[in-house]
Short mmCIF file of C-alpha atoms in Angstrom, two decimals:
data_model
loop_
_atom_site.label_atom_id
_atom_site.label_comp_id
_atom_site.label_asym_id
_atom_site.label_seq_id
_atom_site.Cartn_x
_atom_site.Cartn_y
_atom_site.Cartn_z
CA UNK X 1 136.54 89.79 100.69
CA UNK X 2 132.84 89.96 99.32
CA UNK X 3 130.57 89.07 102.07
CA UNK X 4 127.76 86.83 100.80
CA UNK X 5 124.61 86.56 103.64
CA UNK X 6 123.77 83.19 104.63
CA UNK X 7 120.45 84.21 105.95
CA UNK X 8 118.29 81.62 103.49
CA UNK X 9 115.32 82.01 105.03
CA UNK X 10 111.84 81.79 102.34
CA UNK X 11 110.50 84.65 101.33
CA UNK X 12 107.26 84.91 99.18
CA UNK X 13 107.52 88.47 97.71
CA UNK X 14 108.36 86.83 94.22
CA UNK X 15 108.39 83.07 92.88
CA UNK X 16 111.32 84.27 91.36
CA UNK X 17 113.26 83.94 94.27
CA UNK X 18 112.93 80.55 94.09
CA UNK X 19 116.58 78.23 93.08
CA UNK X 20 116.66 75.44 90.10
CA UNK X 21 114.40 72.61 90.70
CA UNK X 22 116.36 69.16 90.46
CA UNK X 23 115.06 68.12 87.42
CA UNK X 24 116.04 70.95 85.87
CA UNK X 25 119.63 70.75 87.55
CA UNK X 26 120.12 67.30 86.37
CA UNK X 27 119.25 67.94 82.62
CA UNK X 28 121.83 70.98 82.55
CA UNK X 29 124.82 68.60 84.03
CA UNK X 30 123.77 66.15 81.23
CA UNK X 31 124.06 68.53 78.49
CA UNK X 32 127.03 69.89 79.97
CA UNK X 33 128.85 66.46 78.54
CA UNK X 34 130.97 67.46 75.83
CA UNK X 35 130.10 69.47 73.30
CA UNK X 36 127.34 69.99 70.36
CA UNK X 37 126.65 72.49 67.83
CA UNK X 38 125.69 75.50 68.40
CA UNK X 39 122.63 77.89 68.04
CA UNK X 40 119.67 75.57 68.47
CA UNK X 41 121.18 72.88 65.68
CA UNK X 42 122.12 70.20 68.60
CA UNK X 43 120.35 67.37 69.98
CA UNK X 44 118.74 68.65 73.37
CA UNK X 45 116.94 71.90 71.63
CA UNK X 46 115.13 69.34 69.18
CA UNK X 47 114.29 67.03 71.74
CA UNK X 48 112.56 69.70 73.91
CA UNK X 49 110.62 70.49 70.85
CA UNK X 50 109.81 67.35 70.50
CA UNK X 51 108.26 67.31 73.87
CA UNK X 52 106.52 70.35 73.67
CA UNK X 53 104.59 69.10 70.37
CA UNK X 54 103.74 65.57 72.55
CA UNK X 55 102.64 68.14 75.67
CA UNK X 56 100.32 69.44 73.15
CA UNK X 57 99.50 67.07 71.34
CA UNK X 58 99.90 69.47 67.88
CA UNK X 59 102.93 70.29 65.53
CA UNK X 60 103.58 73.37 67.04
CA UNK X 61 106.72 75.65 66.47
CA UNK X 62 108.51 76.14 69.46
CA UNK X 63 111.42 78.64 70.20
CA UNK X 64 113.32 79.64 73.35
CA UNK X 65 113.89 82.50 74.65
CA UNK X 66 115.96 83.98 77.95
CA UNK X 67 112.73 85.97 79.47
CA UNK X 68 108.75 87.05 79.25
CA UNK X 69 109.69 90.14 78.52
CA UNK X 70 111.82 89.06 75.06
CA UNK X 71 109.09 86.17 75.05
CA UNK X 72 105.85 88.18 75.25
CA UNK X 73 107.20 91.49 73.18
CA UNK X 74 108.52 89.28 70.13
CA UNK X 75 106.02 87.23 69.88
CA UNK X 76 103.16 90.12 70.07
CA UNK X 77 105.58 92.16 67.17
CA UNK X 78 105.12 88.91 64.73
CA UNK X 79 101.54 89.64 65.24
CA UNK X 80 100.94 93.36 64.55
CA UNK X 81 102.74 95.91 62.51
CA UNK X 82 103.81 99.27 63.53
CA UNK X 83 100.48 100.90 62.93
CA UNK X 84 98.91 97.97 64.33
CA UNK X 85 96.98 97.83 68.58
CA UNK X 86 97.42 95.18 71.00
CA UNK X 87 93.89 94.94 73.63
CA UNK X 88 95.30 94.06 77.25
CA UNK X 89 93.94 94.17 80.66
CA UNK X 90 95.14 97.58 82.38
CA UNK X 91 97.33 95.63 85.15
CA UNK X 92 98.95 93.34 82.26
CA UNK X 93 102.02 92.54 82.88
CA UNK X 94 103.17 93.90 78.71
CA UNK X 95 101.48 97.20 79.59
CA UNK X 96 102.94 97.39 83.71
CA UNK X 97 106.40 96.14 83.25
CA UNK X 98 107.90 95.45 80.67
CA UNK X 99 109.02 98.92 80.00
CA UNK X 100 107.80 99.65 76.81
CA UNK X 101 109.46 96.53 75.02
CA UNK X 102 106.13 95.34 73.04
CA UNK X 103 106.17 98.90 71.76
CA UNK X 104 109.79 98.80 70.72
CA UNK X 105 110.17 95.27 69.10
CA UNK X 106 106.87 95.82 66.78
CA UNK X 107 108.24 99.16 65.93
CA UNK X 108 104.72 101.15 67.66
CA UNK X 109 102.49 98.55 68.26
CA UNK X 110 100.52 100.30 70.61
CA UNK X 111 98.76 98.68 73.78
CA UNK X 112 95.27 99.21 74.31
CA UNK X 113 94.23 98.76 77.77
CA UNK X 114 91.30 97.81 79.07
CA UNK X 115 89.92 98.16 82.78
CA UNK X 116 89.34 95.13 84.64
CA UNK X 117 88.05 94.36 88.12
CA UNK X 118 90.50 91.66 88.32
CA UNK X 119 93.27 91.63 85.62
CA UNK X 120 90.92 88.89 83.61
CA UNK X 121 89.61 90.46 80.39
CA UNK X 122 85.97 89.36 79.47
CA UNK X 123 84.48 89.30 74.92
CA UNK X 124 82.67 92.66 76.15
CA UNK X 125 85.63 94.71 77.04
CA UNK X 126 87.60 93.14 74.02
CA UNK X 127 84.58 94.05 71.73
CA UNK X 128 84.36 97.98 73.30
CA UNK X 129 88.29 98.32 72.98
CA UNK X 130 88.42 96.75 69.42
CA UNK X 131 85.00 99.06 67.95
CA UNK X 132 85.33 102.18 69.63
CA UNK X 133 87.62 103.65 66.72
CA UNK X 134 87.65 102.60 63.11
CA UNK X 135 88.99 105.36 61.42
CA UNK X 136 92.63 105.94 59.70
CA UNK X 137 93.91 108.07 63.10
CA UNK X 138 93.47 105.70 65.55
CA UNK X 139 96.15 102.35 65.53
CA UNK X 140 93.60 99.33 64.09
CA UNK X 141 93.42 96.46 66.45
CA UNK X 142 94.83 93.56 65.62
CA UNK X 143 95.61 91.54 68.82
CA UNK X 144 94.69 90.27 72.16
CA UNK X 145 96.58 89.21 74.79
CA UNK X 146 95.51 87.83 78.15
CA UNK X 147 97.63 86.37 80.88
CA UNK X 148 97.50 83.37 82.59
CA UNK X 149 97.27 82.89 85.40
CA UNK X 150 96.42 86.65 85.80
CA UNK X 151 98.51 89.27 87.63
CA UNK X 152 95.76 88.68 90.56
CA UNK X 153 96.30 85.19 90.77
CA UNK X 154 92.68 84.47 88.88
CA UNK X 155 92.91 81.73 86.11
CA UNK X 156 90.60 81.63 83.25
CA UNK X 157 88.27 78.45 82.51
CA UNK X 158 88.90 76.55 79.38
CA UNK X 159 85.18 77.89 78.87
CA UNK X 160 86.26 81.32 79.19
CA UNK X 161 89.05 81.49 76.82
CA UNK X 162 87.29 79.43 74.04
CA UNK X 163 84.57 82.28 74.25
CA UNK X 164 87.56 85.06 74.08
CA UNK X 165 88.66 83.43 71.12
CA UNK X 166 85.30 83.28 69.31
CA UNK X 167 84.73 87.40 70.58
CA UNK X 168 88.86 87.47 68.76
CA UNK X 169 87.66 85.05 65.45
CA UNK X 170 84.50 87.38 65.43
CA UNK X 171 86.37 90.48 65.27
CA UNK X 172 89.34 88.95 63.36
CA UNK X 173 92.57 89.37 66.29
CA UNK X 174 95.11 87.21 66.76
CA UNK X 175 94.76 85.85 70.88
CA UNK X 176 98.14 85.63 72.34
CA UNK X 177 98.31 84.23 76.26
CA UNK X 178 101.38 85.35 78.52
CA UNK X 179 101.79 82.19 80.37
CA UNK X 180 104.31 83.10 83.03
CA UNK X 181 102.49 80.93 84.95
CA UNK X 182 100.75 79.05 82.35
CA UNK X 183 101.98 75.42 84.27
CA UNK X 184 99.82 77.41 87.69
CA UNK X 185 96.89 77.51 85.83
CA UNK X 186 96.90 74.13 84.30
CA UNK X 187 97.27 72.70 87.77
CA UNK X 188 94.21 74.92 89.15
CA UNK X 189 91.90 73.70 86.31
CA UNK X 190 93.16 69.92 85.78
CA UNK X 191 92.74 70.59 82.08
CA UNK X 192 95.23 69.06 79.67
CA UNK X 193 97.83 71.79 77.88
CA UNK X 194 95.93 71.29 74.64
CA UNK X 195 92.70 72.20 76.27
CA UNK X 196 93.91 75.10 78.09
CA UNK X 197 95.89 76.59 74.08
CA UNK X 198 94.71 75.77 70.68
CA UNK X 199 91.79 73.80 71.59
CA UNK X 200 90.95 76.84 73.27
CA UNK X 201 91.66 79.05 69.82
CA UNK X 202 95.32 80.48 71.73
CA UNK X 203 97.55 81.07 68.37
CA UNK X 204 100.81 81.61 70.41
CA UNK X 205 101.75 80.64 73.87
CA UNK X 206 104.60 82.12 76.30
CA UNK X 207 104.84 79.22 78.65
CA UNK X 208 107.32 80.29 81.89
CA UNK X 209 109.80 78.38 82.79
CA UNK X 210 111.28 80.52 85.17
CA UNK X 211 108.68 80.53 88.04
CA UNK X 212 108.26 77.12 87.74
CA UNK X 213 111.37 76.04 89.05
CA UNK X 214 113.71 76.68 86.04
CA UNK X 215 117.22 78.99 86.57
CA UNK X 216 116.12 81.39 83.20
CA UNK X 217 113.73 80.35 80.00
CA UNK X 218 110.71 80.61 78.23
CA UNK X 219 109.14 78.54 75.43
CA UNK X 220 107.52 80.31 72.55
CA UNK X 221 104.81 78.18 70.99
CA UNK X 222 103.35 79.18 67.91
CA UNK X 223 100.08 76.79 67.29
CA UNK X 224 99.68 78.75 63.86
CA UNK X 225 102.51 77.77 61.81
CA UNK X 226 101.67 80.90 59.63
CA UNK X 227 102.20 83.16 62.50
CA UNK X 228 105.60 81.86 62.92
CA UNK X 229 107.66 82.50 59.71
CA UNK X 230 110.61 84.39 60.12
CA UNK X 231 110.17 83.82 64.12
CA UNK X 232 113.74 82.86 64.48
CA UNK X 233 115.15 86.12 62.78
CA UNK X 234 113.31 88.29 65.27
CA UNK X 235 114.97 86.36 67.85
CA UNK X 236 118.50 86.80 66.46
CA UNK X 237 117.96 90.26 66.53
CA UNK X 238 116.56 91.25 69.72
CA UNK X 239 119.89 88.67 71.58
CA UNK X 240 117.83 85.98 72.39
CA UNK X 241 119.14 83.17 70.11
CA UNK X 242 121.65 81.38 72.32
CA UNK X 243 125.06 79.97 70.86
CA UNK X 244 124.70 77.73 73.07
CA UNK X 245 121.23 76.97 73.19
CA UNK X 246 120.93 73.75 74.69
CA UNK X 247 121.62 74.98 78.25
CA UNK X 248 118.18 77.10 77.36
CA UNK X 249 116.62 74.15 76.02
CA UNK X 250 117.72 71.82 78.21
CA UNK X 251 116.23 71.98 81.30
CA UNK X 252 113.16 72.25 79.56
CA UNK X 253 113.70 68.17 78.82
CA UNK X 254 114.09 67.37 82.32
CA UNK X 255 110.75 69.58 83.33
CA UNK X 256 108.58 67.95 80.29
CA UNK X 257 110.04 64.20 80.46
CA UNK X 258 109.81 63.95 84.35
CA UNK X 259 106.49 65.93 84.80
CA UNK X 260 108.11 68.39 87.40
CA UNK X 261 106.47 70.67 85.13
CA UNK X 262 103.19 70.11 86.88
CA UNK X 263 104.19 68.96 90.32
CA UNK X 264 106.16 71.68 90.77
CA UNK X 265 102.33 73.90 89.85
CA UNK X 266 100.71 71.64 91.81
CA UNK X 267 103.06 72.30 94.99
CA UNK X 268 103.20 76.32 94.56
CA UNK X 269 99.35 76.50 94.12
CA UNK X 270 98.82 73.93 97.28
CA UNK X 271 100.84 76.22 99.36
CA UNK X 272 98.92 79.46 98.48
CA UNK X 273 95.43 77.63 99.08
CA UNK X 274 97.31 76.50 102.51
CA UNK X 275 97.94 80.55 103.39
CA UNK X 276 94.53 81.12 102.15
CA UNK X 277 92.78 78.55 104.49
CA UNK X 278 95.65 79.13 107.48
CA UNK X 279 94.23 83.03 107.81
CA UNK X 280 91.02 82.83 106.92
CA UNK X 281 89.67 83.95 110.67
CA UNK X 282 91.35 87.21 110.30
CA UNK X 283 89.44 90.27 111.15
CA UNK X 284 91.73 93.35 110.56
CA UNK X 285 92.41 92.02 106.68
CA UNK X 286 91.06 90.42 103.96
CA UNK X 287 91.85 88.59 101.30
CA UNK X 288 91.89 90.59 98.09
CA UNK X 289 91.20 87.91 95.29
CA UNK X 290 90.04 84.70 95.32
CA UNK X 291 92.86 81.91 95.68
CA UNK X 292 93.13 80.37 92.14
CA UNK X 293 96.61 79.45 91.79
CA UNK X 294 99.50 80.66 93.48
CA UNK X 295 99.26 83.64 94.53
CA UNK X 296 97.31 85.65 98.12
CA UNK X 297 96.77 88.87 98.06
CA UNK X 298 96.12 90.66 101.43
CA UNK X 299 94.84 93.54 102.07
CA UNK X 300 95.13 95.29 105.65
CA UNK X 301 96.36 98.69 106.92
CA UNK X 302 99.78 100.11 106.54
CA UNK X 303 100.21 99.82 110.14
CA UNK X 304 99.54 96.38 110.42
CA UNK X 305 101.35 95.58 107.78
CA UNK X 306 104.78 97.47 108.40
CA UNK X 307 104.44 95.21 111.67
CA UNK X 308 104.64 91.92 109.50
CA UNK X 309 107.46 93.80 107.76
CA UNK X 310 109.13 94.42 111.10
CA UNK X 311 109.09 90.16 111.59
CA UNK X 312 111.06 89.90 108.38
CA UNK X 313 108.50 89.46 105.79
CA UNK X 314 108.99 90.62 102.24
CA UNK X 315 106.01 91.61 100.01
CA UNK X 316 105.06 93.85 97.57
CA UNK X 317 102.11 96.16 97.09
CA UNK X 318 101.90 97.14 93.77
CA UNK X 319 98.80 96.09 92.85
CA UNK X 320 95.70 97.36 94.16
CA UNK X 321 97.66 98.25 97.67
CA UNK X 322 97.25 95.11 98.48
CA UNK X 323 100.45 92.21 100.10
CA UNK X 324 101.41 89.63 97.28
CA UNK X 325 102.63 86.56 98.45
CA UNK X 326 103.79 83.92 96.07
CA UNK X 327 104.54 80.79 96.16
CA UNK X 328 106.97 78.30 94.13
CA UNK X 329 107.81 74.95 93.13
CA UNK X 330 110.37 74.55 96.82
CA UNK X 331 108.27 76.38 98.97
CA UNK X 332 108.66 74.82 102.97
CA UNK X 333 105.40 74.21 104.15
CA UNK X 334 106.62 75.13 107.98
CA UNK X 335 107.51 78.86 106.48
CA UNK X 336 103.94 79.01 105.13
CA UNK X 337 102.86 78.30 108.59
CA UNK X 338 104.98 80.34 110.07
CA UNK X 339 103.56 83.09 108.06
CA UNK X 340 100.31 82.58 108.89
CA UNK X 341 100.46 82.47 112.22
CA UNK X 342 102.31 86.00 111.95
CA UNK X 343 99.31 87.21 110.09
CA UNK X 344 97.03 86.10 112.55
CA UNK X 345 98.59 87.38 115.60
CA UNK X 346 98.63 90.89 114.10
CA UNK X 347 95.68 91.02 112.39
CA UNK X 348 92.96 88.73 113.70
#
């Protein structure tokens, strides 16, 4: 017999670890009731379309897919063609893991990446990436895309991205935001969707699903009808049009209708803020970014912090050497604690 552990105990390596928030849950036993049509033609795909056009207050088009990485690499391929750049921050997610997909689904698309202090990209590094080369040997930009919250936890201002769009109108690129943790960012900035996207001058939006409390999903929104023909062919082809789609789309309903959406944002980025504040008299670390949504990075020596390994913790280090801890939509308050009175004892 298969032994399964029972050890359930938090961890905050990944908001991926997290299970299926209730809402969620209860919208996927509902469309589990008999049976509909397949491939998107039933009543709970068009419904969460529905919802996402009221969230946004715009006719959008809206497809589903099963991940980012399908999410972000189709949606960056209707944008460019083969011989065609894409301008990203060096630690974006589409250039650091996604191994290579944006490349393959636009056929070459290639990434240009631009070095950032912080993962946020600023009009001046989007304007040296997009000038520096002109001629017929070097692939002509074409798009932008910037993530959201960033891969360092930082969120841009509405402010900010409606003066990357103006740099991307300037220059004539398409600006695409990877929204993984789009519903994070909304939270941190109490804007309204609308604000944070096409108000802004976003064209397309990847908004997660996953990391906010969802079992798999993304939505793809185009805000650009244009930009959007032929969408759902790409998504045939690369596998991620679901026969039967409405146990993609459906939890989607119960996020959007109920609001869990944003509570469950609201709850991830309180508990980061609550790590933040609970180790802020440490003196052998520091925190590595500033606490925008809802992630901490810490940053400490490898001895100190194989000891918080040795109490069980789980963390990775992949960016900038520093400990990411995340936090989602179920995280126990008492574990945060409990973690930051580990950090304290070893490093303060």
């Amino acid at each position: 017999m298969t032994h399964i552990s029972t050890d359930n105990s938090q961890q905050f390596a990944s908001d991926n670890y997290s299970g299926i928030c209730p809402e969620a849950w209860a919208a996927m036993a509902e469309a589990n009731q008999g049976h509909a049509t397949a491939y998107g033609d039933d009543p709970w795909t068009q419904r969460a379309s529905d919802l996402f056009r009221d969230l946004f207050e715009t006719e959008c088009e809206v497809f589903f897919a099963f991940n980012g990485t399908a999410a972000n690499s189709l949606s960056l391929a209707a944008l460019c063609q083969s011989y065609h750049s894409v301008i990203c921050a060096q630690s974006a997610h589409v250039e650091t893991d996604e191994c290579g997909a944006p490349e393959f689904f636009s056929n070459g698309s290639k990434l240009l990446t631009a070095p950032t202090v912080d993962g946020k990209m600023t009009s001046e590094a989007i304007r040296t990436m997009a000038t520096s080369r002109n001629d017929i040997h070097f692939p002509k930009p074409k798009a932008v895309t910037i993530t959201q919250s960033t891969e360092t936890g930082r969120v841009y201002s509405v402010e900010e991205l409606s003066a990357l769009s103006a740099t991307c109108r300037e220059l004539k690129l398409h600006l695409h935001m990877d929204g993984a943790r789009f519903a994070n960012a909304v939270a941190a900035v109490g804007c309204t969707p609308a604000e944070m996207t096409w108000k802004a001058g976003i064209e397309v939006l990847c908004f997660g699903g996953t990391k906010n409390g969802m079992a798999i999903g993304e939505a793809i929104v185009f805000f650009d009808h244009t930009l959007a023909q032929d969408f759902d062919y790409r998504c045939k082809q690369a596998g991620q049009l679901a026969s039967k789609m409405r146990f993609l789309s459906s939890p989607w309903v119960g996020m959007l209708e109920s609001g869990a959406w944003q509570r469950n944002a609201q709850h991830a980025n309180a508990c980061a803020k609550r790590l933040r504040d609970g180790i802020a008299g440490i003196t052998k670390g520091s925190i590595m970014y500033p606490t925008e949504a809802n992630a901490v990075f810490l940053m400490s020596d490898e001895e100190r912090l194989n000891q918080l390994r040795e109490r069980g913790w789980r963390f990775y280090t992949f960016i900038g050497g520093s400990a990411r801890f995340m936090f989602a939509w179920d995280t126990d308050i008492a574990r945060v604690d409990q973690l930051a009175a580990d950090i304290c004892d070893i490093m303060r």
